Coordinates of N, CA and C in Angstrom, one line a residue:
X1 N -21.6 19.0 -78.5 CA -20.6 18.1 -77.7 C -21.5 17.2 -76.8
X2 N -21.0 16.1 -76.8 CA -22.0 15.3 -76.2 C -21.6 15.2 -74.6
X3 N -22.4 15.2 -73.8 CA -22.7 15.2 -72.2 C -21.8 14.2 -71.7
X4 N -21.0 14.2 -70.8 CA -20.0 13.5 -70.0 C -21.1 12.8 -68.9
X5 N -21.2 11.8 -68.4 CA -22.0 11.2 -68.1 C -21.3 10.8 -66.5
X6 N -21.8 10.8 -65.6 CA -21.7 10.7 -64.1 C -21.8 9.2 -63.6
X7 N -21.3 9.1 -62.9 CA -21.1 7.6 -62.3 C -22.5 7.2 -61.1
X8 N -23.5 6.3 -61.2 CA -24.3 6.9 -60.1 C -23.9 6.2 -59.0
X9 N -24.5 7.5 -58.1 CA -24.3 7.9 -56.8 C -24.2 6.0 -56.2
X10 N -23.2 5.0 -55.0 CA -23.4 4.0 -54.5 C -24.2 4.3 -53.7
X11 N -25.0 3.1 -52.8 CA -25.8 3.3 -51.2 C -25.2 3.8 -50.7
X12 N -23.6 3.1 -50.6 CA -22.4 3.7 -49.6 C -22.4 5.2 -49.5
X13 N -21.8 5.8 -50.6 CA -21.8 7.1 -50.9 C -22.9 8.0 -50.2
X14 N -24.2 7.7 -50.8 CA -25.5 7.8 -50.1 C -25.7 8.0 -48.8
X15 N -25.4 7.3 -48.1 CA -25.4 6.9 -46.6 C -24.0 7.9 -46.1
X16 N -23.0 7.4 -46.8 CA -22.2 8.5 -46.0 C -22.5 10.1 -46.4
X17 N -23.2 10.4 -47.1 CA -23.7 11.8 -47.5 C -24.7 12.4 -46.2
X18 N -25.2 11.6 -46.3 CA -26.4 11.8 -45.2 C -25.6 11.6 -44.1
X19 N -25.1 10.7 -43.2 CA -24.7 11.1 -42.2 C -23.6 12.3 -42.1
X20 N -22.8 12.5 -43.2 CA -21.9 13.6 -42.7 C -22.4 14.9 -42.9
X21 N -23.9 15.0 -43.4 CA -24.6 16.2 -43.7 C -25.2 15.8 -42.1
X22 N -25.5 15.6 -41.9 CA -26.0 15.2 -40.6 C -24.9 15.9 -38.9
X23 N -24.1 15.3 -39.0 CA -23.2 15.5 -38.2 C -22.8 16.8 -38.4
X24 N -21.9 17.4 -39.7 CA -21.9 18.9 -39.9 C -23.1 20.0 -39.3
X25 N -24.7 19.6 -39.6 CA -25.6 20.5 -39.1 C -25.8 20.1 -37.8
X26 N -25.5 19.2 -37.1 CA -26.0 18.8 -35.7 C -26.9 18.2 -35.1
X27 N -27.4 17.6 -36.4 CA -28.6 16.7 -36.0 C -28.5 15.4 -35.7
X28 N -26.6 15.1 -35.6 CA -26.0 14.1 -34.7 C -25.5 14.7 -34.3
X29 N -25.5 15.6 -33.2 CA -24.4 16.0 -32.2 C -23.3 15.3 -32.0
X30 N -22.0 15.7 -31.4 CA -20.8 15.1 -30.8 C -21.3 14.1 -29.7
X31 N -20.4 13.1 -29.5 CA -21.0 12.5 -28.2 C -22.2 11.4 -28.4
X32 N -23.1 11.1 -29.4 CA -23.9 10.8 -29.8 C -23.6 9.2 -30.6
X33 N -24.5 8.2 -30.0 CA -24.6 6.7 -30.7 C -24.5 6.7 -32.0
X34 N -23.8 6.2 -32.5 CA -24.7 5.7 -34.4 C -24.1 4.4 -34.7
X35 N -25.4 3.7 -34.7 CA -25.8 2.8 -34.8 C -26.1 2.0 -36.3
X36 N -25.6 1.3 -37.0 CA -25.5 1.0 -38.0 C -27.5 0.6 -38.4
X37 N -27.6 -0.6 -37.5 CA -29.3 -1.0 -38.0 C -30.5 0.0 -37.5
X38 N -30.5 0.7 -37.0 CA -31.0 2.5 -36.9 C -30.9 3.5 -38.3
X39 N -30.1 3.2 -38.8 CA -29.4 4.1 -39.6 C -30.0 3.1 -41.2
X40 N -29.6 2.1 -41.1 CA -30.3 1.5 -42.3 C -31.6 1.4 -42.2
X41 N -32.5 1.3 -41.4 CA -33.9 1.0 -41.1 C -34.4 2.6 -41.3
X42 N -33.8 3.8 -41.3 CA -33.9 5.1 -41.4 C -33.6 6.0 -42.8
X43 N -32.6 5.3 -43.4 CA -32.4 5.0 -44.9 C -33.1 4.2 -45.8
X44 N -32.9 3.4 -45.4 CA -33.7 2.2 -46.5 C -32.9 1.6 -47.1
X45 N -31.8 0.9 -46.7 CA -30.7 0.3 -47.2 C -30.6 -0.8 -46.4
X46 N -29.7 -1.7 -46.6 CA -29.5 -2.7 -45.9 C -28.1 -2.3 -45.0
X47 N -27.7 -3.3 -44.2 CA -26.7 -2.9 -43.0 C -24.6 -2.7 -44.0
X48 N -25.2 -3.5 -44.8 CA -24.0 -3.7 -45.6 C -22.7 -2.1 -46.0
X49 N -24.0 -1.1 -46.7 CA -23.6 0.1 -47.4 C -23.6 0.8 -46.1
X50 N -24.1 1.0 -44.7 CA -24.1 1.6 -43.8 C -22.9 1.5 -42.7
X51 N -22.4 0.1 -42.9 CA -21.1 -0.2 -42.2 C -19.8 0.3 -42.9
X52 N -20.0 0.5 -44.6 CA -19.0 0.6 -45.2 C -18.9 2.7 -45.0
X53 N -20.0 3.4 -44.5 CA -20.3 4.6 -44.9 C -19.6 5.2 -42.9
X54 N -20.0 4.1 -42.1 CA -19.3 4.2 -41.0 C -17.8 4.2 -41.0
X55 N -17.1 3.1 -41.4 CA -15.6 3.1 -41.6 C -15.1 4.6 -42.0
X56 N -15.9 4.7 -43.0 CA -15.3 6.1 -43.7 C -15.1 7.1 -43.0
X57 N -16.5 7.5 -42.5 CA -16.9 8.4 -41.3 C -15.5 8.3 -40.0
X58 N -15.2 7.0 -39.8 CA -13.9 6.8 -38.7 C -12.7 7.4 -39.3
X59 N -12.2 6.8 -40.6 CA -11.3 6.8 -41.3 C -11.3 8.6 -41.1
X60 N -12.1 9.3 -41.4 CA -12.2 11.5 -41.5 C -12.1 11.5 -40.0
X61 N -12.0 10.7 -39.1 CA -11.7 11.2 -37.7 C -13.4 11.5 -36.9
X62 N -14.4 11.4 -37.8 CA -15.6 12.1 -37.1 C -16.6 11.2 -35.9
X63 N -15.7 9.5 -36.2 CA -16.6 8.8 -35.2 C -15.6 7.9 -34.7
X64 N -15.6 7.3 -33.3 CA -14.7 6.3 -32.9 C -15.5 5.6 -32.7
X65 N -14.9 4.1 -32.2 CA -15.5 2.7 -31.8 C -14.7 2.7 -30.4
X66 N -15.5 2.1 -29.6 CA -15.4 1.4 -28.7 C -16.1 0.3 -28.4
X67 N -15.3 -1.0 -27.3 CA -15.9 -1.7 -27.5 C -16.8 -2.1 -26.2
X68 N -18.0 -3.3 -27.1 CA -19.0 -3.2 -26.7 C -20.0 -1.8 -26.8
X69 N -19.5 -0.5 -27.1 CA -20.3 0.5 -26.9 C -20.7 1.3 -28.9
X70 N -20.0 0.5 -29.6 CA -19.9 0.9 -31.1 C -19.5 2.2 -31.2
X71 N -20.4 2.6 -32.5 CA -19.2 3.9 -32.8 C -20.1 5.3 -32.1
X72 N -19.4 6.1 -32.5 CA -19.9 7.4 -31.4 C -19.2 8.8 -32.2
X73 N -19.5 9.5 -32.6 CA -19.6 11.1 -33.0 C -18.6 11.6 -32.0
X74 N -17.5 12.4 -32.3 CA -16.8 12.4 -32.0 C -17.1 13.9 -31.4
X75 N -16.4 14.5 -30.1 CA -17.3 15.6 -29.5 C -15.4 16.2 -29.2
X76 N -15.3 17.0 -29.9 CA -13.6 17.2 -29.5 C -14.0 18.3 -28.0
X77 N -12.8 18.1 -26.9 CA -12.5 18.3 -25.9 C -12.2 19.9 -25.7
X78 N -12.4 20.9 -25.0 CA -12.3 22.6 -24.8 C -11.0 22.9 -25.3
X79 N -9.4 22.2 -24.9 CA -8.5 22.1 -25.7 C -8.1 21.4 -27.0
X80 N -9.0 20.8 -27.2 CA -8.6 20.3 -28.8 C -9.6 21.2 -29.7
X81 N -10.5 21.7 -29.3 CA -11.5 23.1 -30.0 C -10.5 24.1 -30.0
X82 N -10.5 24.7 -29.4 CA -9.4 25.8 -29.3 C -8.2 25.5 -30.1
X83 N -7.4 24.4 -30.2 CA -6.2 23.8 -31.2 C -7.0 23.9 -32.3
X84 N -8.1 23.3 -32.6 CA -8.5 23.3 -33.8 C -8.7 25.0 -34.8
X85 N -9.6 25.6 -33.7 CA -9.3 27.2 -33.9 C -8.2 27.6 -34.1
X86 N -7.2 27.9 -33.8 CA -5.7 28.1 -33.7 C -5.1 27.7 -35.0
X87 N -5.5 26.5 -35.1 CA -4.6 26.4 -36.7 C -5.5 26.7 -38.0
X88 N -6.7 26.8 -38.0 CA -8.0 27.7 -38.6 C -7.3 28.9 -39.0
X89 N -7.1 30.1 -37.8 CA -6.2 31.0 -37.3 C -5.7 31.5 -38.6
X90 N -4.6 30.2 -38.0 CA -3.3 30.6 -38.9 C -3.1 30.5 -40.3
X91 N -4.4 29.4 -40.8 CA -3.8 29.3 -42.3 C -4.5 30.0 -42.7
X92 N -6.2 30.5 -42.7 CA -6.8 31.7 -43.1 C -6.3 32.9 -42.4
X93 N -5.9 33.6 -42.1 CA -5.1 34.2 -41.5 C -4.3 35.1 -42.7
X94 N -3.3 33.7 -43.1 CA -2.3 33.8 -44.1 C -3.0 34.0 -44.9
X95 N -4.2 33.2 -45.2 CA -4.9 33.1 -47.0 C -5.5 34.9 -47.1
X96 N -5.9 34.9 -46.3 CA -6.4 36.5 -46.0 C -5.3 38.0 -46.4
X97 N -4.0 37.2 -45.7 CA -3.0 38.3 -46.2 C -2.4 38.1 -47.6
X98 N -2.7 36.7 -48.4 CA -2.3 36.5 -49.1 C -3.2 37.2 -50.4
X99 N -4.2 37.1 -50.0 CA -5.3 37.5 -51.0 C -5.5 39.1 -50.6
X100 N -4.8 39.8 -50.3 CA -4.7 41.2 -50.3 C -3.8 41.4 -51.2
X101 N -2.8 40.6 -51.8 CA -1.7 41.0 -52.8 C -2.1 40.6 -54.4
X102 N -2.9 39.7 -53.9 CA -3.6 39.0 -55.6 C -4.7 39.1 -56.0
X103 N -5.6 39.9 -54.7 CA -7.3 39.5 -55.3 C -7.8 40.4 -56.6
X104 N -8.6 40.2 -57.5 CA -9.0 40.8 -58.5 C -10.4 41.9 -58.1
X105 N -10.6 42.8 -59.1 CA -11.7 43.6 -58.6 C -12.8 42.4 -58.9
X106 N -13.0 41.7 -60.1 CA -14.6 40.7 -59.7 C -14.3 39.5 -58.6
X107 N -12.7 39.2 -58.4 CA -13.3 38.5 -56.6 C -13.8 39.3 -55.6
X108 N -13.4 40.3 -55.5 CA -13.6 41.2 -54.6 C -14.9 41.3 -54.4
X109 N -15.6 41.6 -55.5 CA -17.2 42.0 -55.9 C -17.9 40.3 -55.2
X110 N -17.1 39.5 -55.7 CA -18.1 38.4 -55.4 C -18.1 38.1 -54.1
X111 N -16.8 38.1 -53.1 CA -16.8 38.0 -52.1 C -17.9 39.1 -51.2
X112 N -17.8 40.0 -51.6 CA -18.7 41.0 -50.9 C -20.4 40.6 -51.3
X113 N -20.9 39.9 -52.6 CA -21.9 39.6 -52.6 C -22.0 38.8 -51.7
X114 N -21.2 37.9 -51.3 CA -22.0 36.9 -50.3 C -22.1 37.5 -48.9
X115 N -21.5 38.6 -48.7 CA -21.4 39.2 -47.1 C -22.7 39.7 -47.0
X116 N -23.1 40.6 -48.3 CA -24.1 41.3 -48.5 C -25.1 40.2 -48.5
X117 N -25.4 39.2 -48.7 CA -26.3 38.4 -48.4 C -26.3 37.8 -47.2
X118 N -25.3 37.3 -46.3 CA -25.3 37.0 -44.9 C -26.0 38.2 -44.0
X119 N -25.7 39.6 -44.6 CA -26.5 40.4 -43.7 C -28.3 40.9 -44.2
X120 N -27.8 40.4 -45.3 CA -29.9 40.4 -46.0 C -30.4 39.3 -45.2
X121 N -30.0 38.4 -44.7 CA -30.2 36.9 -44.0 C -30.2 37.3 -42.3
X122 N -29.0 38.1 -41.9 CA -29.7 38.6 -41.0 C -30.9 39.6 -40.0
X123 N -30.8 40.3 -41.0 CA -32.1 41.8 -41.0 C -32.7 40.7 -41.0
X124 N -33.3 39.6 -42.3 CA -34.4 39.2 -42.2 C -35.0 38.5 -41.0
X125 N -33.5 37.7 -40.6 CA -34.0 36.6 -39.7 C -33.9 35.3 -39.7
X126 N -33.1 35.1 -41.2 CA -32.7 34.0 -41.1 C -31.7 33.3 -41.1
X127 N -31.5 32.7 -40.2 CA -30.2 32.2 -39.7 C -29.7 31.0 -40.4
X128 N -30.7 30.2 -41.1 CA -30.2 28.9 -41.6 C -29.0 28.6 -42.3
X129 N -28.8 29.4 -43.1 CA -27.4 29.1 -44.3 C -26.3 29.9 -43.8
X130 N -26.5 30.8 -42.3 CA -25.5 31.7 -42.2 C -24.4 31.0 -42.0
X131 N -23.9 30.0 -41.4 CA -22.7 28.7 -41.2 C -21.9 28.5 -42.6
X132 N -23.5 28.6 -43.3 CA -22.7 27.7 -44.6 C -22.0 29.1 -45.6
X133 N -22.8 30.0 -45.5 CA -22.0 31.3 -46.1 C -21.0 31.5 -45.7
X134 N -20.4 31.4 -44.0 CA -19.6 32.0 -43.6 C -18.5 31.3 -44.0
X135 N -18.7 30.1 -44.1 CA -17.6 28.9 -44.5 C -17.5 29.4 -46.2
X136 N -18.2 29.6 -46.7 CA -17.7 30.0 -48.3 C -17.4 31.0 -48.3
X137 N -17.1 32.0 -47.4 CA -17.0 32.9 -47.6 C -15.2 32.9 -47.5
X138 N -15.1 32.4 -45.9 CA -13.6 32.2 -45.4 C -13.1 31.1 -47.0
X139 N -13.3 30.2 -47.0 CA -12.6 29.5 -48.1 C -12.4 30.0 -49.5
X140 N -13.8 30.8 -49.9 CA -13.0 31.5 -50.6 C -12.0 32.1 -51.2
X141 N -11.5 33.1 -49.7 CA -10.4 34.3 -49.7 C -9.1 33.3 -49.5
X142 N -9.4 32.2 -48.9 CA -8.1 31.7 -48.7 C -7.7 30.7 -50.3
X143 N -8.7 30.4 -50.9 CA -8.1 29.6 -52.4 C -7.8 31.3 -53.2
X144 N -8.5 32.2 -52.6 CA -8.1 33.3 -53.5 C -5.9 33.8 -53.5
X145 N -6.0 33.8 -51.8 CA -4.6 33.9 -51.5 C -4.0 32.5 -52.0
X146 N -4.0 31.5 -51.7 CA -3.4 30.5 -51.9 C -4.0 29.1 -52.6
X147 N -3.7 29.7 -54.0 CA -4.7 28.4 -55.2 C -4.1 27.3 -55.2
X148 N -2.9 27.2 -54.9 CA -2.4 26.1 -55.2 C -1.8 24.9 -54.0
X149 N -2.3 25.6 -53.0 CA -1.7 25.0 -52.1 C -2.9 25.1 -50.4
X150 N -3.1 26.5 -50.0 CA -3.3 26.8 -49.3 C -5.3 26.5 -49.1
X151 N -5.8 26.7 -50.2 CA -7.2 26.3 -50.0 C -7.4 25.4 -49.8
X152 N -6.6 24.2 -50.5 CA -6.7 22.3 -49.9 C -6.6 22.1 -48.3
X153 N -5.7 23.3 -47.8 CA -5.5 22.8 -46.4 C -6.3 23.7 -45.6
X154 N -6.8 24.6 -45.8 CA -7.9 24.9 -44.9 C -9.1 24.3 -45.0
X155 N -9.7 23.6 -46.1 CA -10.7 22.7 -46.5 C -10.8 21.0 -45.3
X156 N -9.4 20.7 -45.2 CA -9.1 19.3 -44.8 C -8.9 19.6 -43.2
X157 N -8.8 21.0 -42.7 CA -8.9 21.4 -41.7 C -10.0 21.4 -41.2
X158 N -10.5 22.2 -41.6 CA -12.5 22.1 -41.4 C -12.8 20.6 -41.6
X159 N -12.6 20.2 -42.4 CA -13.2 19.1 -42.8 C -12.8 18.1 -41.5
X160 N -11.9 17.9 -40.8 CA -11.6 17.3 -40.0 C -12.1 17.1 -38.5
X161 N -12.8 18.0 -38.4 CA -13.5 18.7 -37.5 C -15.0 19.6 -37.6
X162 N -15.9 19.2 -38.5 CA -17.1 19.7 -38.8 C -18.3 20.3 -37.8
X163 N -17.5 21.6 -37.3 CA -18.3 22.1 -36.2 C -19.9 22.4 -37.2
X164 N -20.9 22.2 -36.2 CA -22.1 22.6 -36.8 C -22.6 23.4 -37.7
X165 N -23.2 23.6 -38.5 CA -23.3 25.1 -39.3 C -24.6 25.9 -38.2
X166 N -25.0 25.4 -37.9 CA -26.2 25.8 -37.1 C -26.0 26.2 -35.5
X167 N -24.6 26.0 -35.2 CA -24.3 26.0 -33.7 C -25.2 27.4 -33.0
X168 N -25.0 27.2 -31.9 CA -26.1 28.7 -31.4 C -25.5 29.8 -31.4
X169 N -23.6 30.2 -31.9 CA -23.5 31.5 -32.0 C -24.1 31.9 -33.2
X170 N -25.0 31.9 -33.9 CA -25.7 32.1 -35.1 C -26.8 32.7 -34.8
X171 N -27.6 32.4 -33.3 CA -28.6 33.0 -32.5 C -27.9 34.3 -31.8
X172 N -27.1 34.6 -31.4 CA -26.3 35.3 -30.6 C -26.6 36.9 -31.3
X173 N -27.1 37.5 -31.3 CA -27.2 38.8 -32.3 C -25.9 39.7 -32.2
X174 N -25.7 39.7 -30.6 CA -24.5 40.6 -30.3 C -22.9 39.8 -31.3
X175 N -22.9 39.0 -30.8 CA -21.9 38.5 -31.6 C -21.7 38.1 -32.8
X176 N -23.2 37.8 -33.6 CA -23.4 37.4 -35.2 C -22.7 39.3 -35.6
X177 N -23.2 40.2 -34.8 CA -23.4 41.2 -35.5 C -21.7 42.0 -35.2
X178 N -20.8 41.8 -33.8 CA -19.1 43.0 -33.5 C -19.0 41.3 -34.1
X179 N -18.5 40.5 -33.9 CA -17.7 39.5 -34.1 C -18.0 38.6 -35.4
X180 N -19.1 38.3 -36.0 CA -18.9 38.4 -37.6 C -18.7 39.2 -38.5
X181 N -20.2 39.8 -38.5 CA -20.3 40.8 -39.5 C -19.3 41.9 -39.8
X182 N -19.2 42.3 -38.3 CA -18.0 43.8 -38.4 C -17.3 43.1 -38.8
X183 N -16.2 42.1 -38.7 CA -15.3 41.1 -39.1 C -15.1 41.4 -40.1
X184 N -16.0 40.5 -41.0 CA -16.0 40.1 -42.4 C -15.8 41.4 -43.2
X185 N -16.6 42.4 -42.6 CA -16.7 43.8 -43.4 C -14.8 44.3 -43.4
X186 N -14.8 44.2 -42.3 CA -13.0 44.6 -41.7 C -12.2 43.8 -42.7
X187 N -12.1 42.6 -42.4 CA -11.3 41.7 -43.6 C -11.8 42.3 -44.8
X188 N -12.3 42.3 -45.6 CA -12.9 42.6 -46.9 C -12.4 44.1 -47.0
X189 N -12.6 44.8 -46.4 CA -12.2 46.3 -46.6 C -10.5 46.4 -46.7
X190 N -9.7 45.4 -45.8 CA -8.4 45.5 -45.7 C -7.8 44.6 -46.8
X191 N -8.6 43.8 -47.6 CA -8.3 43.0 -48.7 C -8.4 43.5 -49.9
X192 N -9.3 44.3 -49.4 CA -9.9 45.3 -50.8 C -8.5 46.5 -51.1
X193 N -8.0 46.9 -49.8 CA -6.9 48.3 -49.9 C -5.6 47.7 -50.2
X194 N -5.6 46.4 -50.2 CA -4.3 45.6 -50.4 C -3.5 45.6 -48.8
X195 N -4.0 45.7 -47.6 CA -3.5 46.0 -46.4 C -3.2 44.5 -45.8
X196 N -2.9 43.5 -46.4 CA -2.5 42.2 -45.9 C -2.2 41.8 -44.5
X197 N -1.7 42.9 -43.9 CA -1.2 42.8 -42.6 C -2.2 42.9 -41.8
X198 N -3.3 43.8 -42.0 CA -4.9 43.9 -41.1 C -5.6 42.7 -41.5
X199 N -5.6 42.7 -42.5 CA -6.1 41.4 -42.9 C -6.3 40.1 -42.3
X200 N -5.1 39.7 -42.4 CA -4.3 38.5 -41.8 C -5.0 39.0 -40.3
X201 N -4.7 39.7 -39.4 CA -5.1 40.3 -37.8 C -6.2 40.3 -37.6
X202 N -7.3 40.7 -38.7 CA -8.5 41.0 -38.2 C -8.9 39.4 -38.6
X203 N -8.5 38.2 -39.5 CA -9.1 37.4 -39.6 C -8.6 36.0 -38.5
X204 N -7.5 36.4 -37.9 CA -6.6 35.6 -36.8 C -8.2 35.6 -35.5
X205 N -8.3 37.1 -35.4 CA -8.9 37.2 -34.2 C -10.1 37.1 -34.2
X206 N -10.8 37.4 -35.0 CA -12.1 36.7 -36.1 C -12.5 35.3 -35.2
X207 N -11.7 34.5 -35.6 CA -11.4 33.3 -35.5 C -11.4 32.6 -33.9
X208 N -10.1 32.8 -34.0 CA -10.4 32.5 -32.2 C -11.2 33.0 -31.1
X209 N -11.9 34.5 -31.8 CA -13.2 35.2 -31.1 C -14.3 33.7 -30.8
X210 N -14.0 33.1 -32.0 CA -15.3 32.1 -32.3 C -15.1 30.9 -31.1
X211 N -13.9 30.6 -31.1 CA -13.4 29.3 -30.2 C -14.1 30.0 -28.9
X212 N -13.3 31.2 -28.3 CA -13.5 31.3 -27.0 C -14.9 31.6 -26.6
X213 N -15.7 31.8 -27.9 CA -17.1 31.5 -27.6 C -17.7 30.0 -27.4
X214 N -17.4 29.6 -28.2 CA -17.6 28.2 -28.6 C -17.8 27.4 -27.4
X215 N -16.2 27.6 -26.5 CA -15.7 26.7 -25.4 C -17.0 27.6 -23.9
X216 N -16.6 28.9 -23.9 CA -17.5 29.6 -23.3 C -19.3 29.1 -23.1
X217 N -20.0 28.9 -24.3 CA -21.1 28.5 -24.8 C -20.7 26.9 -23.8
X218 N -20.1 26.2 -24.0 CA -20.1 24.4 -24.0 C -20.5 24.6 -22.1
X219 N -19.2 25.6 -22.1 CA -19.3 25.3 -20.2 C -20.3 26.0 -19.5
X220 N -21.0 27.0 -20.4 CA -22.2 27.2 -19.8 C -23.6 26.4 -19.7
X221 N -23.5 25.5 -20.4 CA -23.8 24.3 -20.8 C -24.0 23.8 -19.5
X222 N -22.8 23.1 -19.5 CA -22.2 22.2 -18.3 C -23.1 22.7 -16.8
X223 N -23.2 23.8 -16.4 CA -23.0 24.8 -15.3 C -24.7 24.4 -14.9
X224 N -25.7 24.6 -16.4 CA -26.8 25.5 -16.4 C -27.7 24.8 -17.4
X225 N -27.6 22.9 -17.4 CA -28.3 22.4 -18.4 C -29.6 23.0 -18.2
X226 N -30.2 22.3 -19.5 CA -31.6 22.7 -19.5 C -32.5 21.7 -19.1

């Protein structure tokens, strides 16, 4: 059978790759300039595919303009973090109880390999991909409860709001360790027994455990810069 052939990658595309990999890990923080001729001079593109990679970037909500001051990384507010958690919450939550009624024994298996590697990543020490697991891990369970419907909208949820994968509760031991990990094990064990109603509870609180850290973490910030 002959090879279906791929469209290559535009500058644009390019450019917006890299910045929204960028802004996801936090190596543009919220709050933060971006600068079109910075950004091409750092690429190696001209201003053209960088303005069009910006629009886009606006268009997902991740940067505004203002004027005279250009565009800017968008740093959502202790109540709109919290809103954002909240509806997180709710639809994994649901995807969690939903995927206690449908999940198969090899999702099961697969979902648990990746827990089982977030905590081989812990022991070891490394923290780098723990963000990114944890996010496959949640999305998983929720396309698992809801394939047809429900995994699009937890995706476009996150997606709308790309908290760091690297944020510092990932350093936190006490909390990577009662507030994820026990978590994840908790969900997974109540998904596993068909118990949807723990499920759904333990992954509600899971969740907003994270916001009131999140918001917690920002204003300690505020109090106690460095």
């Amino acid at each position: 059978m002959r090879k279906r052939r791929t469209a290559p990658q535009s500058k644009a595309d390019y450019v917006y790759g890299v910045l929204l990999d960028d802004i996801r890990n936090a190596r543009i923080p919220g709050g933060s300039p971006l600068r079109a001729a910075p950004v091409a001079a750092r690429l190696g593109v001209s201003i053209t595919p960088v303005r069009e990679a910006l629009r886009r970037l606006e268009k997902d909500r991740l940067i505004s303009y203002e004027s005279h001051h250009g565009a800017t990384v968008i740093d959502l507010s202790d109540e709109a973090l919290v809103e954002y958690y909240d509806v997180r919450a709710v639809v994994e939550g649901l995807g969690a109880r939903l995927a206690a009624a449908r999940i198969t024994a090899e999702e099961l298996a697969g979902l648990r390999a990746v827990h089982a590697s977030m905590v081989e990543d812990i022991v070891a020490g490394r923290r780098e991909r723990l963000g990114e697991l944890s996010r496959g891990l949640h999305l998983a369970i929720t396309d698992i409860g809801g394939p047809a419907f429900l995994g699009e909208q937890a995706r476009a949820i996150r997606n709308s709001y790309p908290v760091p994968q690297d944020a510092s509760l990932w350093l936190d031991d006490n909390h990577v360790q009662r507030h994820i990990v026990d978590a994840h094990a908790e969900i997974l064990d109540a998904i596993g027994a068909g118990d949807g109603e723990s499920a759904e509870r333990v992954m509600t609180e899971h969740i907003r455990l994270s916001a009131a850290y999140r918001v917690g973490e920002r204003t300690a910030l505020i109090r106690h810069p460095d």
